[in-house]
Short mmCIF file of C-alpha atoms in Angstrom, two decimals:
data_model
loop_
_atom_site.label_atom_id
_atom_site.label_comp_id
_atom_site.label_asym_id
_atom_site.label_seq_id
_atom_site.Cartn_x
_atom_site.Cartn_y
_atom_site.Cartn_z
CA UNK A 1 43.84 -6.45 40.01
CA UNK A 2 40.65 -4.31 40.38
CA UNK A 3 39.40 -3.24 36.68
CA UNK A 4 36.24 -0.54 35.72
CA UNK A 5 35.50 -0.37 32.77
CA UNK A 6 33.18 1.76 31.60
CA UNK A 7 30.78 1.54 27.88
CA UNK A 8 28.49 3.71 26.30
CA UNK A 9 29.25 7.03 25.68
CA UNK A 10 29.26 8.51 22.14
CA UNK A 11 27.54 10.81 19.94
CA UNK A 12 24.14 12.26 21.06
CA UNK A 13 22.33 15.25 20.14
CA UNK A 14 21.28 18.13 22.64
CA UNK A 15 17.88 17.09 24.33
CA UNK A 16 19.02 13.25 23.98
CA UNK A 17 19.43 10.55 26.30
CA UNK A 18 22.47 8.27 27.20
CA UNK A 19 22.84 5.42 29.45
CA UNK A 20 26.47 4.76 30.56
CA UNK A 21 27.56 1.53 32.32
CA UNK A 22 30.55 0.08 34.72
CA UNK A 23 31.94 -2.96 35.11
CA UNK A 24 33.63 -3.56 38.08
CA UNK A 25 36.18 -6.71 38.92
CA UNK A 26 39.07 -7.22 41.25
CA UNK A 27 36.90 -6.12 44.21
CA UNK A 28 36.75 -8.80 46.32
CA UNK A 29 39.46 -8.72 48.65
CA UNK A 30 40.10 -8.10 52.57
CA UNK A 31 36.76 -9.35 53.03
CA UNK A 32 34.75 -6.53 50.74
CA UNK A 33 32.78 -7.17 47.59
CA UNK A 34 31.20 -4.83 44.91
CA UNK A 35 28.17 -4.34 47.40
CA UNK A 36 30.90 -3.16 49.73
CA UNK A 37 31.62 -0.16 47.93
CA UNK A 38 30.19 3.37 47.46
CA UNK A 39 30.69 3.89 43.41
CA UNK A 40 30.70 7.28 42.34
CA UNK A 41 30.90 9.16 38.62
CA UNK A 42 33.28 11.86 37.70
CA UNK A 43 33.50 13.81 34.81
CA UNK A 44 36.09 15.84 32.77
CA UNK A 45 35.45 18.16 29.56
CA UNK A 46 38.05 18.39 27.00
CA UNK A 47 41.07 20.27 28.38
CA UNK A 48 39.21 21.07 31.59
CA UNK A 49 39.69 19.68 35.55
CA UNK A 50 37.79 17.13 36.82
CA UNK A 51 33.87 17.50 38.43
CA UNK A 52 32.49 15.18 40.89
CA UNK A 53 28.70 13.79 39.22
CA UNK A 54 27.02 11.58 41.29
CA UNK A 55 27.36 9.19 44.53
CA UNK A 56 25.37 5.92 45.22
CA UNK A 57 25.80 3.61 48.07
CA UNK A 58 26.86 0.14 47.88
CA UNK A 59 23.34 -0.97 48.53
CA UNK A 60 22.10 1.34 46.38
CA UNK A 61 19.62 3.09 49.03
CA UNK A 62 20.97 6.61 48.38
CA UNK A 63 22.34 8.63 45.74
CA UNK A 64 23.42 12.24 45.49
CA UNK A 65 24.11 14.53 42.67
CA UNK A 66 26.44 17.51 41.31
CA UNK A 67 24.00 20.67 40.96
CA UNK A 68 24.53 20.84 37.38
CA UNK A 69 23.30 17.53 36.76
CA UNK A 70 20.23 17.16 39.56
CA UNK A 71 16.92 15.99 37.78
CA UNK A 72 19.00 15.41 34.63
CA UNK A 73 20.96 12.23 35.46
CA UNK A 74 19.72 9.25 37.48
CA UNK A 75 22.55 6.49 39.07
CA UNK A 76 21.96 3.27 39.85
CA UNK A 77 23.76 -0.22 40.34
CA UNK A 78 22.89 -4.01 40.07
CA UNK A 79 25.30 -5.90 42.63
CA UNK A 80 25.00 -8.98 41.42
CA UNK A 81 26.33 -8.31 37.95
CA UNK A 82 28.95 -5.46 39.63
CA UNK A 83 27.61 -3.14 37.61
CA UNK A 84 26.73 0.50 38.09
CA UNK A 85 25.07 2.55 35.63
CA UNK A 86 24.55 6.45 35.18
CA UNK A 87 21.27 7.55 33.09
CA UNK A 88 21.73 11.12 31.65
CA UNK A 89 18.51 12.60 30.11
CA UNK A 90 17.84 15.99 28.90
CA UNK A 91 21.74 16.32 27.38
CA UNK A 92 23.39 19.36 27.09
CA UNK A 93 26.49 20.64 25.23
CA UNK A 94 28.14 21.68 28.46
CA UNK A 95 27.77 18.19 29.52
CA UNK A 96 30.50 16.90 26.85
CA UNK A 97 33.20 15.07 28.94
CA UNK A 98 34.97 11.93 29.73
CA UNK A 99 33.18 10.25 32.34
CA UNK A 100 35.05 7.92 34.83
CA UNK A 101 33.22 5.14 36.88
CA UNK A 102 35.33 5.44 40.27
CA UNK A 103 34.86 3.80 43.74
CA UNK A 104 34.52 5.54 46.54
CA UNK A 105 37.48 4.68 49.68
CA UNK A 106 38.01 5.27 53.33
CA UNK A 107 37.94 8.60 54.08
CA UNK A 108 34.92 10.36 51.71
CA UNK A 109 37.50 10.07 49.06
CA UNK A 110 37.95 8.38 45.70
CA UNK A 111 39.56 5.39 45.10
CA UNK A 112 39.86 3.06 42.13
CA UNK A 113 39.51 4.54 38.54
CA UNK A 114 38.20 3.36 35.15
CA UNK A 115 39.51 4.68 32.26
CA UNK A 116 36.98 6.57 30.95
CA UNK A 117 33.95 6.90 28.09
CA UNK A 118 33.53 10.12 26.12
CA UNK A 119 30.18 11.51 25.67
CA UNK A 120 29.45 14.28 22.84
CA UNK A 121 26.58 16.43 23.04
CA UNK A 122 26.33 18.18 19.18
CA UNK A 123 23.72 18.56 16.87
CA UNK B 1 28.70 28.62 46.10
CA UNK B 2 31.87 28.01 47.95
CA UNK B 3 34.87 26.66 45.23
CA UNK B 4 37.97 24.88 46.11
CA UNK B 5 40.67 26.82 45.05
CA UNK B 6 44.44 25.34 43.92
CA UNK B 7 47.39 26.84 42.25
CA UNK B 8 46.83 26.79 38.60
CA UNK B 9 50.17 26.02 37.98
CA UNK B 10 53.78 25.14 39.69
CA UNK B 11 57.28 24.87 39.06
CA UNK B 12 60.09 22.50 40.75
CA UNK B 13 63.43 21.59 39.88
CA UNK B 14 64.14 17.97 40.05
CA UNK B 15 64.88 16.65 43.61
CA UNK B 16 63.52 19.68 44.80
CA UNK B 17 60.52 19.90 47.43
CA UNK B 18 57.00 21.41 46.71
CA UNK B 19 53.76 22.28 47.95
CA UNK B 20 50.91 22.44 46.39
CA UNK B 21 47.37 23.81 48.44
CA UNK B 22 43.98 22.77 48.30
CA UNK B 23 41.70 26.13 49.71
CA UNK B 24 38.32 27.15 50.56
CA UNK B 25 36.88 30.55 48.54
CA UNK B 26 35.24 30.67 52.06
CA UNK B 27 36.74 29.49 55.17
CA UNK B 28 39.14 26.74 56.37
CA UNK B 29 39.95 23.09 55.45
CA UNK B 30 39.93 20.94 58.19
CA UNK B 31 40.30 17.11 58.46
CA UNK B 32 36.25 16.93 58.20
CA UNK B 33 36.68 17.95 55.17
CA UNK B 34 38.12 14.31 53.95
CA UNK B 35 40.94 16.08 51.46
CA UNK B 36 42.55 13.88 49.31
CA UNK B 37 44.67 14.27 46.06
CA UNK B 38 44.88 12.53 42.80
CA UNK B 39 47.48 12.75 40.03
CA UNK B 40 46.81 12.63 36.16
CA UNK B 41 49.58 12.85 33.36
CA UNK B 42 47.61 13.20 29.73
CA UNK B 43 45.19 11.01 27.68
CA UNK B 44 45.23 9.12 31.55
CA UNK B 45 42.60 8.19 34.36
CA UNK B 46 44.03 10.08 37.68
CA UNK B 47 45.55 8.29 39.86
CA UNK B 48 44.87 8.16 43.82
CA UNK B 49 47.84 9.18 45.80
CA UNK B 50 46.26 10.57 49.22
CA UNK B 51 43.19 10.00 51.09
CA UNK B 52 41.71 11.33 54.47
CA UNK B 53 44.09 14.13 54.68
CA UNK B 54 47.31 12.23 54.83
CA UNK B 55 47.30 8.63 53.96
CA UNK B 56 49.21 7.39 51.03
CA UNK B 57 46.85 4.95 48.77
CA UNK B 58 48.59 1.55 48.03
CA UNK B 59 52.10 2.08 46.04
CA UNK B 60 52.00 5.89 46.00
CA UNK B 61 55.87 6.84 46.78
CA UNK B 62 56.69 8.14 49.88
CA UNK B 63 57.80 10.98 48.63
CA UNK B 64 54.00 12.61 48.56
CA UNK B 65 53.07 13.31 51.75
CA UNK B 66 49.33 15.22 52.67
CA UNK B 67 48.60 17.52 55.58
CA UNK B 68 47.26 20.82 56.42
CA UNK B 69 48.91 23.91 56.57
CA UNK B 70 47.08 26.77 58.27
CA UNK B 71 43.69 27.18 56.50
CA UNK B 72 44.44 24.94 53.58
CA UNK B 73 45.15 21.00 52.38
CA UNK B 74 48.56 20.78 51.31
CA UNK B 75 50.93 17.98 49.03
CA UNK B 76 53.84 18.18 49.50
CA UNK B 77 56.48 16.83 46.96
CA UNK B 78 59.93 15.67 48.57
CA UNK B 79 62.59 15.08 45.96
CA UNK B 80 60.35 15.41 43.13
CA UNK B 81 61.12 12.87 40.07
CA UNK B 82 60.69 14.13 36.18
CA UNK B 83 57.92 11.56 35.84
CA UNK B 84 56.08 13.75 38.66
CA UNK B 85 55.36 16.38 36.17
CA UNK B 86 51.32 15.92 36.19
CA UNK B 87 47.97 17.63 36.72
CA UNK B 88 47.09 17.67 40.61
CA UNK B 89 43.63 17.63 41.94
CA UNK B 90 42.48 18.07 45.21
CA UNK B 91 39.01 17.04 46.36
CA UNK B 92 37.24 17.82 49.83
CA UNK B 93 34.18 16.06 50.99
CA UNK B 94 31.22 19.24 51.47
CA UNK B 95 28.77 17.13 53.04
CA UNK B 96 25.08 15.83 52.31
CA UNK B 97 26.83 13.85 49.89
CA UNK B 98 28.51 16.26 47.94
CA UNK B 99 32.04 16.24 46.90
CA UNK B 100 34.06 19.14 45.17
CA UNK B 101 37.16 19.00 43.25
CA UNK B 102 39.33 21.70 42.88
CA UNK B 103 40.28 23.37 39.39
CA UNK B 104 43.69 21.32 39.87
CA UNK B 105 47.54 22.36 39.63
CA UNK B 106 49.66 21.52 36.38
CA UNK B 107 53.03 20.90 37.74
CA UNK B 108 56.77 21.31 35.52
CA UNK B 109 59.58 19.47 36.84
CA UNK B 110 62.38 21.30 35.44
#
């Protein structure tokens, strides 16, 4: 069974740095591991839809960005611990949301989902 | 900025067939644009149900099907369940690495 689990998020104030992490497990089958696997971040604000955040590759060699997060938020992974992390700096209100750890999947799509860490921006 | 646009909201009555769209504010959706659809029911993560247009992810029901329908990505419903009642997102790939969800569809099974 493929798990992500994501830790944490919590409390910060506005101006404040986070770093959120995700666990991955269950990966390794038909061949594929962790390293395998694009691993994206999506977010969702209380009530609201969901917003794609940030792409890396499986090797780690590239990583792309949401506008509303470029130069704020760094991703990055370690593939021997199947771990990816996403650094957010320079926090903002707006940016108060539920962020899911999700892989990426055939087809430029999404595929397996954690459940989530909520991050609070508030002074 | 070009935004996906969706239905905000739908209505079916059970074992009834819908369709739900996944638009461009500018332009068509083609198959280069990698639509796929996830479902989410509240306090959940979504759930995966169609990739690359029209293939099912592992255990989604048959009845969802994905395709497109003149300018748009659609899902179609086909003898829709109560337990189908959920928010749907769509999601197209805009290249360079950039993905875009649309502002999904709450849909009432009633």
């Amino acid at each position: 069974e493929v798990q992500l689990v994501e830790s944490g998020g919590g409390l910060v104030q506005p101006g404040g740095s986070l770093r959120l992490s995700c666990v991955a497990s269950g990966l390794n089958f038909n061949g594929l591991t962790f390293s395998n696997y694009f691993m994206h971040w999506v977010r969702q604000a209380p009530g609201k839809g969901l917003v794609w955040v940030s792409r890396i590759f499986g090797d780690g060699s590239d990583t792309s960005f949401a506008d509303s997060v470029k130069g704020r938020f760094t991703v990055s992974r370690d593939n021997a611990k199947n771990t990816v992390y996403l650094q957010m700096s320079s926090l903002r209100v707006e940016d108060t949301a539920v962020y899911f750890c999700v892989t990426g999947f055939p087809g430029y799509s999404l595929g397996y989902w954690g459940q989530g860490t909520l991050v609070t921006v508030s002074s | 900025q070009t935004m996906v646009t969706q239905e905000p909201s739908f209505s079916v009555s059970p074992g009834g067939t819908v369709t739900l769209t996944c638009g461009l504010s500018s332009g068509s959706v083609s198959d280069t644009d990698f639509p796929s659809w996830y479902q989410q029911t509240p306090g959940q993560a979504p759930r995966t149900l169609i990739h690359s247009t029209k293939t099912r992810s592992s255990g989604v029901p048959a009845r969802f099907s994905g395709s497109i329908v003149g300018n748009k990505a659609a899902l179609t419903i086909t003898g829709a369940q109560a337990d189908d009642e959920s928010d749907y997102y769509c999601m197209l790939y805009m290249g360079s690495g950039n993905w875009v969800f649309g502002g999904g569809t709450k849909l009432t099974v009633v």
